[in-house]
Structures are given as structure tokens and as C-alpha cells.
Short mmCIF file of C-alpha atoms in Angstrom, two decimals:
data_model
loop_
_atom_site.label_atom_id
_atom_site.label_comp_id
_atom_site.label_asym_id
_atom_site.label_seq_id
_atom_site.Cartn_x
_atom_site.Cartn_y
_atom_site.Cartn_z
CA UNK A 1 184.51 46.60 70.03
CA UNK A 2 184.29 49.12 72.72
CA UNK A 3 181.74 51.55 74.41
CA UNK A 4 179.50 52.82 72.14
CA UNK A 5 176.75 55.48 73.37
CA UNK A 6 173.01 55.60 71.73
CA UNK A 7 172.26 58.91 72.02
CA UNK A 8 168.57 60.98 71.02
CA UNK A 9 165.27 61.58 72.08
CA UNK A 10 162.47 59.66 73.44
CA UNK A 11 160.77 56.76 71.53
CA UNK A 12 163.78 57.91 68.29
CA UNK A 13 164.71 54.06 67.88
CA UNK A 14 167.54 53.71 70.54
CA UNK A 15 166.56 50.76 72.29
CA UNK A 16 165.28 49.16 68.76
CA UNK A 17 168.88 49.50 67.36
CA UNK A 18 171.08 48.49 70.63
CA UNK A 19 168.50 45.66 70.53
CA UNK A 20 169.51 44.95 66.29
CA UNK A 21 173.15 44.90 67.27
CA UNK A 22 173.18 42.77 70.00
CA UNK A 23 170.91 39.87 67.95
CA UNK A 24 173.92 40.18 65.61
CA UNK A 25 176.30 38.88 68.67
CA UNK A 26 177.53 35.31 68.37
CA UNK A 27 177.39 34.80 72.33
CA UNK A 28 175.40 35.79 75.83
CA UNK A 29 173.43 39.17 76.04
CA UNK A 30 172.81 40.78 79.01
CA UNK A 31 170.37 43.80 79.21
CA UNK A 32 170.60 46.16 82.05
CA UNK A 33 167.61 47.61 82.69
CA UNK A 34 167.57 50.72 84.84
CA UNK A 35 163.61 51.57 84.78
CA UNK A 36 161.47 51.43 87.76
CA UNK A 37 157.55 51.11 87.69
CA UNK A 38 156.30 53.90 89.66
CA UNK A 39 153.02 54.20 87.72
CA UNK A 40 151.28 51.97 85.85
CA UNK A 41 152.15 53.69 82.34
CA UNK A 42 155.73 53.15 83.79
CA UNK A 43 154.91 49.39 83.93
CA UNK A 44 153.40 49.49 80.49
CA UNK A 45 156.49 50.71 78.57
CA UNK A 46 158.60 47.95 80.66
CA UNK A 47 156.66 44.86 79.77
CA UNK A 48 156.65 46.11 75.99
CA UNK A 49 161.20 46.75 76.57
CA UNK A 50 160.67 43.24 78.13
CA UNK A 51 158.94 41.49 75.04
CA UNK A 52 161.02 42.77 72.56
CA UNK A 53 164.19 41.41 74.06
CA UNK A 54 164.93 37.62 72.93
CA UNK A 55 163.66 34.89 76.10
CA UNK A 56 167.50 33.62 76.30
CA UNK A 57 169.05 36.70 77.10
CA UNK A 58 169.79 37.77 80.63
CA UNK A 59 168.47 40.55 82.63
CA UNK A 60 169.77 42.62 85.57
CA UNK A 61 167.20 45.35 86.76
CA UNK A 62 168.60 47.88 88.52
CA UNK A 63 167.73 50.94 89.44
CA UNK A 64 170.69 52.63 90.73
CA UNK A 65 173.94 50.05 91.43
CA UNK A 66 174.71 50.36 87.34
CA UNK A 67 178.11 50.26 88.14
CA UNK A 68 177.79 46.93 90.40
CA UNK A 69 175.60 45.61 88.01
CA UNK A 70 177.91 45.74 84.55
CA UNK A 71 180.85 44.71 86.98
CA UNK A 72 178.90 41.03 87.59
CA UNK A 73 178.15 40.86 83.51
CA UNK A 74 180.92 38.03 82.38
CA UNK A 75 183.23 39.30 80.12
CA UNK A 76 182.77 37.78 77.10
CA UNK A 77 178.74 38.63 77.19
CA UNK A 78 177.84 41.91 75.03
CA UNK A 79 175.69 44.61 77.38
CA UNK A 80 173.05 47.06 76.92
CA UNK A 81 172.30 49.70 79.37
CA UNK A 82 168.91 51.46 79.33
CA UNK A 83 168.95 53.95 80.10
CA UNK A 84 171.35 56.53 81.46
CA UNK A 85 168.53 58.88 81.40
CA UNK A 86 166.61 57.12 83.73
CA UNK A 87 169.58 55.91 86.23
CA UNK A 88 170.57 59.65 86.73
CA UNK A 89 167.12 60.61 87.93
CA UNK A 90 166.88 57.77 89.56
CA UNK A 91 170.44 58.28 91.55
CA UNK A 92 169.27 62.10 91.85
CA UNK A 93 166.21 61.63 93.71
CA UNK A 94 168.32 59.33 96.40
CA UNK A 95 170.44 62.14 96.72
CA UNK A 96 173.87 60.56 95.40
CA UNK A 97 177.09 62.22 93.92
CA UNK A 98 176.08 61.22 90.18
CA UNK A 99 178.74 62.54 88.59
CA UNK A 100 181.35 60.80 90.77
CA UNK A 101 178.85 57.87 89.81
CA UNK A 102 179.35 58.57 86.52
CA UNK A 103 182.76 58.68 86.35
CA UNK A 104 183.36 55.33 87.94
CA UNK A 105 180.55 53.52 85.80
CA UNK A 106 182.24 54.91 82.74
CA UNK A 107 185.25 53.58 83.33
CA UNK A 108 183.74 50.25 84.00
CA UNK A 109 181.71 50.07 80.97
CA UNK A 110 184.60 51.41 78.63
CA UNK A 111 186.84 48.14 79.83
CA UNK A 112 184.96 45.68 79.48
CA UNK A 113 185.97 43.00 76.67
CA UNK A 114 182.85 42.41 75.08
CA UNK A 115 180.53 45.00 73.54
CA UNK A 116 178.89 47.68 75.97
CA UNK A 117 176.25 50.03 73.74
CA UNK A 118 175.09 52.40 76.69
CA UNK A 119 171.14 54.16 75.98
CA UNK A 120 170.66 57.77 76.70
CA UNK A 121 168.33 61.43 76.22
CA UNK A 122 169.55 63.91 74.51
CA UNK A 123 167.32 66.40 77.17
CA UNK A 124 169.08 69.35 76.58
CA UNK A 125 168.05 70.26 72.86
CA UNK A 126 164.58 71.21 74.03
CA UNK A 127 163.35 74.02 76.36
CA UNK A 128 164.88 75.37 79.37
CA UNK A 129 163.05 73.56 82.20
CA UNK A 130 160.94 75.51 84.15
CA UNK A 131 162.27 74.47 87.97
CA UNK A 132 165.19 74.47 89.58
CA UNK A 133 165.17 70.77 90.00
CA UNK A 134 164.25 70.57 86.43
CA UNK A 135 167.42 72.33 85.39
CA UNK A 136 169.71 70.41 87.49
CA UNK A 137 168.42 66.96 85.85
CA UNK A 138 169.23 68.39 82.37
CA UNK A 139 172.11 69.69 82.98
CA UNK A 140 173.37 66.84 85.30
CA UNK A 141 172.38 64.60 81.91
CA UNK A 142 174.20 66.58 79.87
CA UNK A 143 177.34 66.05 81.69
CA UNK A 144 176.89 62.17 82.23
CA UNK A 145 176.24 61.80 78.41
CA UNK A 146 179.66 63.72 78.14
CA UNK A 147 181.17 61.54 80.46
CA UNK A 148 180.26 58.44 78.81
CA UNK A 149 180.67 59.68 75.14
CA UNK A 150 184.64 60.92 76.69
CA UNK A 151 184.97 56.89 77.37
CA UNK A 152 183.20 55.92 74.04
CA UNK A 153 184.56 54.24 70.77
CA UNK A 154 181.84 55.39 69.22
CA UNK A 155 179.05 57.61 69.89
CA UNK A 156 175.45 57.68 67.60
CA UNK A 157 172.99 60.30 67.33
CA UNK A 158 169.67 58.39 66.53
CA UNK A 159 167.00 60.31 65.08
CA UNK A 160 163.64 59.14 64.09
CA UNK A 161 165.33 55.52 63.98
CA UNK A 162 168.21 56.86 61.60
CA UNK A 163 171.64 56.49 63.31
CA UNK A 164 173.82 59.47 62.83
CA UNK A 165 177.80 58.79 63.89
CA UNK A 166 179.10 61.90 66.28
CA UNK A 167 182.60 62.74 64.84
CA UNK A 168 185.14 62.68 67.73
CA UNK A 169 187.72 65.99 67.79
CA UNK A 170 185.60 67.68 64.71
CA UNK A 171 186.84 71.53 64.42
CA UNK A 172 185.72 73.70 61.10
CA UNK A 173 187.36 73.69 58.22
CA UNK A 174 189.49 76.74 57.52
#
């Protein structure tokens, strides 16, 4: 199995169903957990991600290194990543080149052995933000999503906990 993507929108069931795969897996887990507490409603929402992950699986929180961090995951562990969504405003607040960040991290997660399901927002299906630093973020999602999906064997659409497989190469009939 290869890269596989989790895209939709918040609280839709993404981290619930990467979560159901990987209890399926026959070997180590490793969750990657990009979140930072800033707040304590931030704080909240990790401790419940925390307690819904089995005690024997492994996790690496960071914030920003994502591609550092899946590079140290052994290769025959499966990986979750969440969230994309949260690692790009994360890397765009520090001011980094996140698409060049993207690009390498893709790569990386798309050869790895063992099963990588990567979590993401799907931002850019709701209103057009109203700053300029607002639009960047969406848009900057947007194109990491792409850039990931590119990479993916497999890319899901989850909505309201239903998983809904993205076609690659789909044109209209006719």
C-alpha cells in the first residue's frame, strides 16, 4: 500500500477512519501529530486525538520538521499524519517556503514501504477569506493537498464520516 490522502472538513471523521485502518495493521503504528496547544481549547482537542489512539502505538509531535519526522518512522511501521492543515499554518507563520516543503515531504511519504494515510482540510470549498493572510493559507492548502494527492495511491473525500474515493485522471464522458 502506498500514500493515501484523507481529505474533508473539520470534525467529518478523518482522523476516526486513518485511526480504523491503522488498528487493522498487523505491526508498529506511528502517529505524527502536527498540532500545537496554543490555547487551552487547542489542548482540549489534543488530549481527546491522544485518547483515542491505542497506548502501544508511537508518537512523534511535531510541529513543523514533518519531513524529518516520517524520515525517522522505521519502514515497516504504518504512519498517520495529522494534519497537513495544521503543519502548513504552522510552517506559514515561521515564514518557510511551504511548498518547497511540500514537495520534499511528499516525496518522502509516497516511498515509504509501509502504509502512510496523510490527514488534511478541504478549506477551499467554503467562503473566500476575508484577509490577505487568510487567502494565502487557503490557497497555499489547496496546493499542498494537490501536492500530496499528485504522490497519492489513493486519495478519499470523507464526508460526515462517509469515505468517498477521488477518481484519479476522471474527464466527462462524451
Amino acid at each position: 500500500m502506498s500514500l493515501v490522502v484523507l481529505l474533508g472538513g473539520a470534525r467529518a471523521g478523518k482522523s476516526a477512519l486513518a485511526v480504523g485502518l491503522a488498528r487493522e495493521w498487523d505491526g508498529p503504528v506511528v502517529y505524527i501529530a502536527t498540532a500545537e496547544a496554543g490555547d487551552d481549547e487547542m489542548a482540549l482537542r489534543i488530549s481527546r486525538h491522544r485518547d483515542a489512539r491505542p497506548e502501544d502505538w508511537w508518537t512523534i509531535e511535531e510541529p513543523v520538521a514533518l519531513r524529518e519526522a516520517l524520515v525517522k518512522v522505521d519502514a515497516g511501521a504504518y504512519a498517520i499524519v495529522d494534519c497537513l492543515t495544521l503543519w502548513v499554518a504552522n510552517l506559514l507563520e515561521r515564514g518557510a517556503d511551504v511548498l518547497a516543503e511540500a514537495e520534499e515531504t511528499a516525496e518522502v511519504a509516497a516511498a515509504r514501504e509501509s502504509p502512510t494515510i496523510v490527514i488534511t482540510n478541504e478549506v477551499g470549498l467554503g467562503i473566500v477569506p476575508a484577509t490577505p493572510l487568510g487567502r494565502e493559507y487557503r490557497d497555499l492548502l489547496g496546493a499542498v493537498n494537490a501536492t500530496f494527492v499528485a504522490r497519492a495511491g489513493e486519495a478519499v473525500l470523507v464526508v460526515a464520516g462517509r469515505a468517498l474515493p477521488l477518481l484519479p485522471d476522471w474527464r466527462p464522458r462524451g
